[in-house]
Amino acid sequence: MSLAVINPRTGEADYVIEPVDGATIAALTKQLRAAQPGWAAQTPEGRGDALRKLADAMGRHRDALIAALTADTGRAAISVIEVDAMTRTFIRWADTAPGIIAAATVADRQTGIPTITTTTRLVPYQLIGAISPWNFPLTLALIDAIPALAAGSAVIIKPSEITPRFIRPLMAAIAEVPEVAAVLTLIEGDGATGAALVDHVDFIAFTGSVATGRKVGEAAARAFIPASLELGGKDPMLVLASADPVKAAETALRASVLNTGQACQSIERVYVARAIAGPFLAALVEQAQAARLNYPDVHQGDIGPFIFARQAEIVQSQIDDAVAKGARVLAGGQVETLGGGKYLRPTVLVNVTPDMAIMEEETFGPVIPVTVFDTVDEAIAHANSGIFGLSAAVLAGTTQEAEAVAVRLNAGGVSINDGSLTGLVWEAEKSSFGKSGLGPSRMGESGLLRFFRRQALIRQSGSALPLAAYSEEALGG
């Protein structure tokens, strides 16, 4: 059955996808599995050359990819960043994968038994399934797929049905590189499609909400395959008394509302020292009110529409709940419908309390709840509350002071004197704490090595022992 796709700027259904059925998934995965041994048999350098060819092909389809992503998300500049960044990511993994693989391969190691040596080989999982969300459609579709391909795996990707327009131009680019096209494909579909995919792959990489991630993890456990789950966050920012309040406000605003706050690493809670709370809030409100909606011209403004209209309803309900429980709105606060799209100006809330949904649940919108603290211990306790532990931020007068606080936070990645750096830095390996995820880091060397199993070759250069060597008499039993 066809699925209509809504344009986030117009609110109209102007695109259609055809979800694939189970039989199609089975046929596609069979083809990918048939091609994978040849792909894996290439040297890492050979696979890297093919990935560079795909980067070149993406360059030839750059305009079509940008146009599709702009229609998918209602934003233009970040769509350009996505396409260019992922093109570079193909090249980065092509350049770095051979060295990482060589360093992780252990050859001819002597054991504690003089006649026995071992070699550890890296054997890629044959077929990786990736299920990606709607907030960064291209980036999160490829972030797992590219290193998996570099490892020698075949990959099948099911992007979100909310933002599927980029699939067709990306597939056109992939088709120009036959050696990659044999081991990489994308499929259209909804949640049911993603659920069906789990039963046909050897490893599932999922990015999305905790609720859906739990379902994927349970399905993976039933299928007896590993799952890499990158889930939600409720990221705190601590602004210490030594921080410059105006600069801190600028950083907090950007880290909270960039991409309309639709990023898992967005700052969603701010804790500010009482000594600078006044000037910090004054600057934050002033800057929030100065931010421009990205309407009517997609190429102008700071805050785009909600990509998924249902998300606007969720965010508004959280704001309304906070106000009903005593919170005060200093800026923004009301979702607006403009040209059929749903927009929210940067929203600053004070007098927030831990029992409010805005402080407990992931918001995924341009909302900044601010809490004033008296002691650093108090701020750390607040920051470490809740079920999430994706990332966090600390702003202070010196990096040393900020880092001393950062190491006490229950978060996988902590930005020091900045915010949301985990979305910019690929080299830093990090775990997801709490219910923000499971599995090895998708950053750093682990981003590649997680797609390998280890095979030990154990060599006996002497004489293999007979059963008699283990008899009661021989062992002195």
XYZ file of C-alpha atoms in Angstrom:
477
model
C 0.000 0.000 0.000
C 1.356 3.439 -0.959
C 2.227 5.911 1.787
C 1.771 9.646 1.343
C 4.621 11.870 2.558
C 3.956 15.325 4.025
C 5.992 18.372 3.064
C 7.030 20.048 6.340
C 6.813 23.554 4.878
C 3.400 23.239 3.254
C 1.692 20.567 5.317
C 0.607 18.916 2.070
C 1.145 15.365 0.869
C 3.288 15.809 -2.219
C 5.292 12.580 -2.390
C 4.525 8.871 -2.275
C 6.560 5.827 -1.301
C 5.884 2.157 -1.880
C 6.827 0.123 1.209
C 8.512 -3.116 0.272
C 7.001 -6.376 1.461
C 8.634 -9.311 3.201
C 9.190 -11.212 -0.023
C 11.062 -8.250 -1.525
C 13.216 -7.897 1.579
C 14.029 -11.601 1.436
C 14.994 -11.373 -2.243
C 17.131 -8.256 -1.779
C 18.973 -9.651 1.217
C 19.647 -12.891 -0.660
C 21.247 -10.875 -3.474
C 23.327 -8.843 -1.032
C 24.540 -11.980 0.720
C 25.552 -13.500 -2.618
C 27.667 -10.456 -3.483
C 29.235 -9.920 -0.054
C 31.987 -12.591 -0.169
C 33.509 -10.982 -3.245
C 33.338 -7.559 -1.612
C 34.959 -8.853 1.587
C 37.667 -10.626 -0.411
C 38.925 -7.280 -1.704
C 41.677 -5.585 0.244
C 40.622 -2.717 2.529
C 42.368 -0.421 0.060
C 40.333 -1.867 -2.798
C 37.080 -1.306 -0.940
C 38.293 2.206 -0.160
C 38.783 2.918 -3.857
C 35.179 1.873 -4.513
C 33.930 4.104 -1.703
C 35.823 7.027 -3.211
C 34.051 6.354 -6.506
C 30.726 6.569 -4.678
C 31.788 9.862 -3.115
C 32.472 11.146 -6.647
C 29.070 9.889 -7.804
C 27.381 11.683 -4.910
C 29.134 14.814 -6.065
C 27.557 14.407 -9.485
C 24.123 14.019 -7.840
C 24.758 16.742 -5.259
C 22.056 19.136 -6.457
C 19.387 16.420 -6.572
C 20.338 15.183 -3.109
C 20.210 18.699 -1.655
C 16.846 19.388 -3.277
C 15.408 16.129 -1.930
C 16.718 16.740 1.594
C 15.412 20.313 1.540
C 11.944 19.017 0.660
C 12.268 16.257 3.254
C 13.257 18.526 6.137
C 12.143 22.037 5.235
C 15.663 23.390 5.670
C 18.263 24.310 3.044
C 21.657 25.125 4.565
C 21.828 22.044 6.788
C 20.842 19.915 3.792
C 23.924 21.215 1.977
C 26.039 20.418 5.037
C 24.626 16.888 5.193
C 25.413 16.064 1.577
C 28.918 17.519 1.641
C 29.761 16.012 5.039
C 28.661 12.515 4.065
C 30.597 12.731 0.810
C 33.689 13.500 2.907
C 32.804 10.649 5.265
C 33.118 8.106 2.455
C 36.596 9.437 1.774
C 37.544 9.536 5.465
C 36.681 5.890 6.024
C 38.366 4.933 2.745
C 41.533 6.622 4.007
C 41.503 5.361 7.599
C 39.949 1.878 7.458
C 43.020 0.032 6.084
C 45.215 1.235 8.954
C 42.607 0.466 11.607
C 42.063 -3.028 10.227
C 45.802 -3.708 10.025
C 46.378 -2.534 13.602
C 43.542 -4.718 14.931
C 44.711 -7.852 13.127
C 46.982 -9.876 15.439
C 49.372 -12.159 13.592
C 51.606 -14.960 14.888
C 51.377 -14.379 18.607
C 53.173 -16.804 20.894
C 51.047 -18.337 23.640
C 52.020 -19.682 27.042
C 52.482 -23.087 25.423
C 55.782 -23.031 23.451
C 54.462 -25.078 20.516
C 51.237 -23.092 20.039
C 50.892 -19.751 18.232
C 47.777 -17.798 17.306
C 46.557 -15.333 14.729
C 43.393 -13.264 15.143
C 41.516 -12.477 11.948
C 38.774 -9.895 11.531
C 35.749 -11.415 9.809
C 33.010 -8.956 8.823
C 29.375 -9.668 9.525
C 27.903 -10.636 6.192
C 24.835 -8.390 6.143
C 24.175 -5.254 8.191
C 20.694 -3.755 8.501
C 20.357 -0.052 9.311
C 17.160 1.706 10.392
C 17.465 5.489 10.457
C 15.301 8.421 11.666
C 13.997 11.619 10.124
C 15.988 14.403 11.783
C 19.188 14.052 9.707
C 17.965 11.725 6.951
C 21.111 11.276 4.865
C 23.641 11.449 7.694
C 21.913 8.907 9.889
C 21.165 6.583 6.976
C 24.865 6.408 6.095
C 26.648 6.876 9.431
C 26.628 3.121 10.100
C 26.543 1.967 6.496
C 29.827 3.540 5.390
C 32.100 1.919 8.004
C 30.214 -1.356 7.584
C 31.023 -1.292 3.870
C 34.642 -0.405 4.652
C 34.745 -3.467 6.915
C 33.594 -5.725 4.081
C 29.923 -6.136 4.992
C 26.922 -5.740 2.727
C 24.322 -3.210 3.924
C 20.585 -2.666 3.573
C 19.114 0.609 4.892
C 15.520 1.445 5.817
C 15.236 5.245 6.251
C 12.297 6.952 7.938
C 9.051 7.137 6.005
C 8.812 10.776 7.168
C 11.823 11.846 5.084
C 12.311 9.385 2.203
C 12.795 11.705 -0.781
C 16.592 11.486 -0.708
C 16.517 7.706 -1.269
C 16.012 7.894 -5.036
C 18.847 10.326 -5.864
C 21.150 8.422 -3.518
C 20.269 5.153 -5.235
C 20.999 6.816 -8.566
C 24.483 7.694 -7.318
C 25.019 4.180 -5.958
C 24.003 2.682 -9.317
C 26.960 4.446 -10.946
C 29.385 2.319 -8.906
C 28.458 -1.317 -9.678
C 30.830 -2.850 -7.136
C 29.136 -0.878 -4.350
C 25.631 -1.264 -5.799
C 26.009 -5.024 -5.421
C 26.411 -4.706 -1.635
C 24.440 -1.579 -0.711
C 20.772 -0.772 -1.130
C 18.035 1.332 0.471
C 14.390 0.373 0.810
C 11.246 2.433 1.274
C 8.912 1.585 4.106
C 7.494 2.286 7.532
C 7.891 0.749 10.971
C 6.559 -2.599 9.812
C 9.216 -2.675 7.095
C 11.936 -2.028 9.642
C 10.579 -4.719 11.920
C 10.614 -7.235 9.067
C 14.211 -6.332 8.219
C 15.569 -7.546 11.567
C 14.875 -11.178 10.692
C 16.969 -11.020 7.503
C 20.261 -9.487 8.678
C 23.210 -10.470 10.885
C 23.562 -7.159 12.755
C 21.076 -4.320 13.182
C 22.080 -0.675 13.629
C 19.204 1.510 14.793
C 18.972 5.229 15.478
C 15.789 6.627 17.008
C 13.671 6.810 20.131
C 14.062 4.752 23.277
C 10.601 3.240 22.826
C 11.309 1.995 19.309
C 14.883 1.093 20.185
C 13.610 -1.222 22.899
C 11.435 -3.010 20.326
C 14.375 -3.324 17.931
C 16.620 -4.635 20.695
C 14.041 -7.215 21.729
C 13.578 -8.332 18.115
C 17.355 -8.593 17.682
C 17.605 -10.716 20.822
C 14.934 -13.062 19.474
C 16.826 -13.275 16.182
C 20.055 -13.816 18.164
C 21.920 -11.005 16.411
C 23.791 -8.016 17.867
C 22.138 -4.603 17.895
C 23.733 -1.169 17.977
C 21.152 1.214 19.427
C 21.666 4.995 19.291
C 18.687 6.426 21.153
C 17.441 9.638 22.735
C 18.833 12.160 25.151
C 17.841 14.863 27.607
C 21.162 16.614 27.489
C 22.040 19.027 30.301
C 24.295 22.071 30.152
C 25.906 23.376 33.348
C 26.875 27.062 33.327
C 29.258 27.700 36.216
C 29.665 31.038 37.980
C 33.012 31.703 36.295
C 31.508 31.566 32.789
C 30.886 34.694 30.737
C 27.067 34.930 30.986
C 26.509 36.550 27.586
C 28.781 34.142 25.736
C 27.253 31.234 27.665
C 23.781 32.328 26.601
C 24.911 32.451 22.982
C 26.325 28.930 23.220
C 23.271 27.587 25.035
C 20.910 29.013 22.425
C 22.785 27.580 19.478
C 23.258 24.172 21.107
C 19.557 24.011 21.989
C 17.756 25.280 18.901
C 19.996 24.465 15.927
C 17.986 22.359 13.470
C 14.896 23.438 15.455
C 16.229 21.379 18.357
C 15.642 18.193 16.368
C 18.891 16.479 17.290
C 19.631 13.887 19.933
C 22.651 15.899 21.094
C 20.650 19.130 21.517
C 20.835 20.775 24.914
C 17.429 20.314 26.563
C 18.147 21.421 30.144
C 20.269 24.350 31.336
C 21.512 24.726 34.918
C 23.058 28.138 35.644
C 24.854 29.370 38.755
C 22.832 31.888 40.750
C 25.698 34.415 40.673
C 25.287 34.937 36.906
C 21.681 33.826 36.426
C 20.367 37.371 35.933
C 22.666 38.448 33.100
C 22.598 34.961 31.572
C 18.799 34.910 31.357
C 18.633 38.480 30.090
C 21.061 37.656 27.288
C 19.374 34.342 26.512
C 15.931 35.903 26.202
C 17.241 38.751 24.071
C 19.022 36.376 21.713
C 16.066 33.960 21.587
C 13.697 36.767 20.636
C 16.096 37.924 17.924
C 16.191 34.518 16.228
C 14.283 34.499 12.926
C 11.896 31.882 11.660
C 12.912 30.311 8.370
C 9.714 31.520 6.673
C 8.635 32.277 3.993
C 12.010 31.955 2.241
C 13.750 28.629 2.868
C 17.079 30.392 2.309
C 16.522 32.977 5.053
C 16.251 32.746 8.832
C 17.462 30.634 11.744
C 14.644 28.318 12.868
C 13.045 25.963 10.372
C 9.765 24.087 10.631
C 9.238 20.896 12.554
C 10.066 18.089 10.150
C 7.316 15.914 11.627
C 4.104 17.762 12.506
C 3.319 15.276 15.276
C 6.532 16.379 16.997
C 5.203 19.941 17.175
C 2.195 18.631 19.082
C 4.433 16.744 21.518
C 6.564 19.805 22.192
C 3.546 22.060 22.670
C 2.039 19.583 25.138
C 5.274 19.605 27.146
C 5.292 23.409 27.256
C 1.631 23.506 28.277
C 2.259 20.928 31.002
C 5.145 23.004 32.370
C 3.094 26.196 32.424
C 0.194 24.416 34.122
C 2.611 23.295 36.843
C 4.056 26.757 37.443
C 6.704 27.374 34.799
C 7.006 30.826 33.277
C 7.611 31.497 29.567
C 10.167 34.249 28.921
C 10.319 33.830 25.132
C 8.427 31.835 22.532
C 6.079 29.215 23.902
C 3.497 28.752 21.161
C 3.684 26.655 17.998
C 2.691 28.701 14.927
C 1.260 27.429 11.640
C 2.781 29.295 8.715
C 2.065 28.226 5.161
C 0.997 24.838 6.440
C 4.261 24.244 8.335
C 4.630 24.094 12.118
C 7.131 26.509 13.667
C 8.202 27.362 17.216
C 10.308 30.364 18.110
C 13.119 29.629 20.610
C 11.311 29.088 23.904
C 12.883 29.971 27.262
C 11.244 28.579 30.408
C 12.025 29.307 34.065
C 10.541 28.090 37.346
C 10.742 24.564 35.992
C 10.627 21.585 38.335
C 11.813 17.964 37.939
C 8.258 16.605 37.784
C 7.479 18.446 34.544
C 7.483 16.488 31.276
C 9.748 19.159 29.797
C 12.423 18.098 32.326
C 11.952 14.331 32.089
C 11.086 13.454 28.499
C 13.049 14.092 25.332
C 11.672 17.284 23.773
C 13.211 17.405 20.279
C 12.267 21.025 19.782
C 13.717 24.545 20.326
C 12.928 24.750 24.045
C 15.363 25.828 26.786
C 14.240 25.152 30.376
C 16.552 27.027 32.776
C 17.146 26.101 36.422
C 19.207 28.210 38.819
C 21.563 26.355 41.181
C 23.467 27.351 44.311
C 26.162 24.668 44.456
C 27.973 22.643 41.828
C 27.036 19.436 43.648
C 23.384 20.425 43.322
C 23.786 21.077 39.604
C 25.526 17.742 39.033
C 22.765 15.907 40.895
C 20.141 17.575 38.693
C 22.126 16.859 35.521
C 22.521 13.183 36.433
C 18.825 12.676 37.105
C 16.569 10.871 34.661
C 16.912 7.855 32.399
C 19.167 9.339 29.705
C 22.929 9.708 29.439
C 23.736 10.595 25.858
C 25.757 13.785 26.157
C 26.133 16.971 28.206
C 28.019 20.265 28.336
C 29.854 22.368 30.922
C 30.715 26.054 30.519
C 33.227 27.677 32.896
C 35.967 30.272 33.028
C 38.659 27.694 32.270
C 38.699 24.328 30.577
C 40.242 22.821 33.716
C 37.336 23.924 35.902
C 34.798 22.705 33.347
C 36.540 19.357 32.957
C 36.593 18.769 36.714
C 32.786 18.916 36.606
C 32.454 17.062 33.294
C 34.029 13.867 34.650
C 31.288 13.689 37.296
C 28.448 13.641 34.761
C 26.679 10.467 33.661
C 26.925 11.109 29.952
C 28.784 9.445 27.134
C 30.149 12.649 25.637
C 30.663 15.966 27.418
C 31.334 19.203 25.533
C 33.660 21.473 27.515
C 33.201 25.211 27.022
C 30.941 24.520 24.063
C 27.773 22.570 23.383
C 26.710 19.620 21.228
C 30.245 18.917 20.008
C 29.429 15.215 19.741
C 27.624 16.015 16.517
C 30.752 17.553 15.000
C 33.624 15.350 16.179
C 33.992 11.895 14.649
C 37.223 10.840 16.341
C 36.042 10.635 19.974
C 34.750 7.218 21.003
C 31.901 7.393 23.492
C 29.327 5.118 25.058
C 25.687 5.930 25.575
C 24.914 5.944 29.294
C 21.561 4.987 30.775
C 18.785 4.339 28.284
C 20.419 6.455 25.589
C 21.741 3.420 23.788
C 23.519 0.084 23.705
C 26.505 -1.257 21.847
C 29.969 -0.052 20.855
C 30.637 3.544 19.889
C 29.805 4.551 16.326
C 32.597 7.134 16.606
C 36.339 6.536 16.397
C 37.870 3.166 15.559
C 34.966 1.308 17.178
C 32.715 2.768 14.489
C 34.466 0.377 12.099
C 35.605 -2.494 14.332
C 32.101 -3.222 15.678
C 31.250 -4.734 12.290
C 33.859 -7.482 12.678
C 33.845 -10.766 14.517
C 37.193 -12.144 15.688
C 38.390 -15.508 14.449
C 41.338 -17.132 16.237
C 43.620 -19.444 14.242
C 45.409 -21.565 16.850
C 48.443 -23.475 15.485
C 50.132 -26.479 16.979
C 53.690 -26.866 15.704
C 54.453 -29.804 17.981
C 52.681 -33.103 18.408
C 49.005 -33.017 19.313
C 48.448 -34.827 22.626
C 46.628 -38.154 22.634
C 43.824 -39.024 24.997
C 46.284 -40.960 27.141
C 47.986 -37.720 28.097
C 44.832 -36.796 29.995
C 44.325 -40.150 31.726
C 43.958 -40.340 35.461
C 47.357 -41.967 35.688
C 49.123 -39.364 33.530
C 47.577 -36.482 35.395
C 48.207 -38.037 38.778
C 44.537 -38.356 39.704
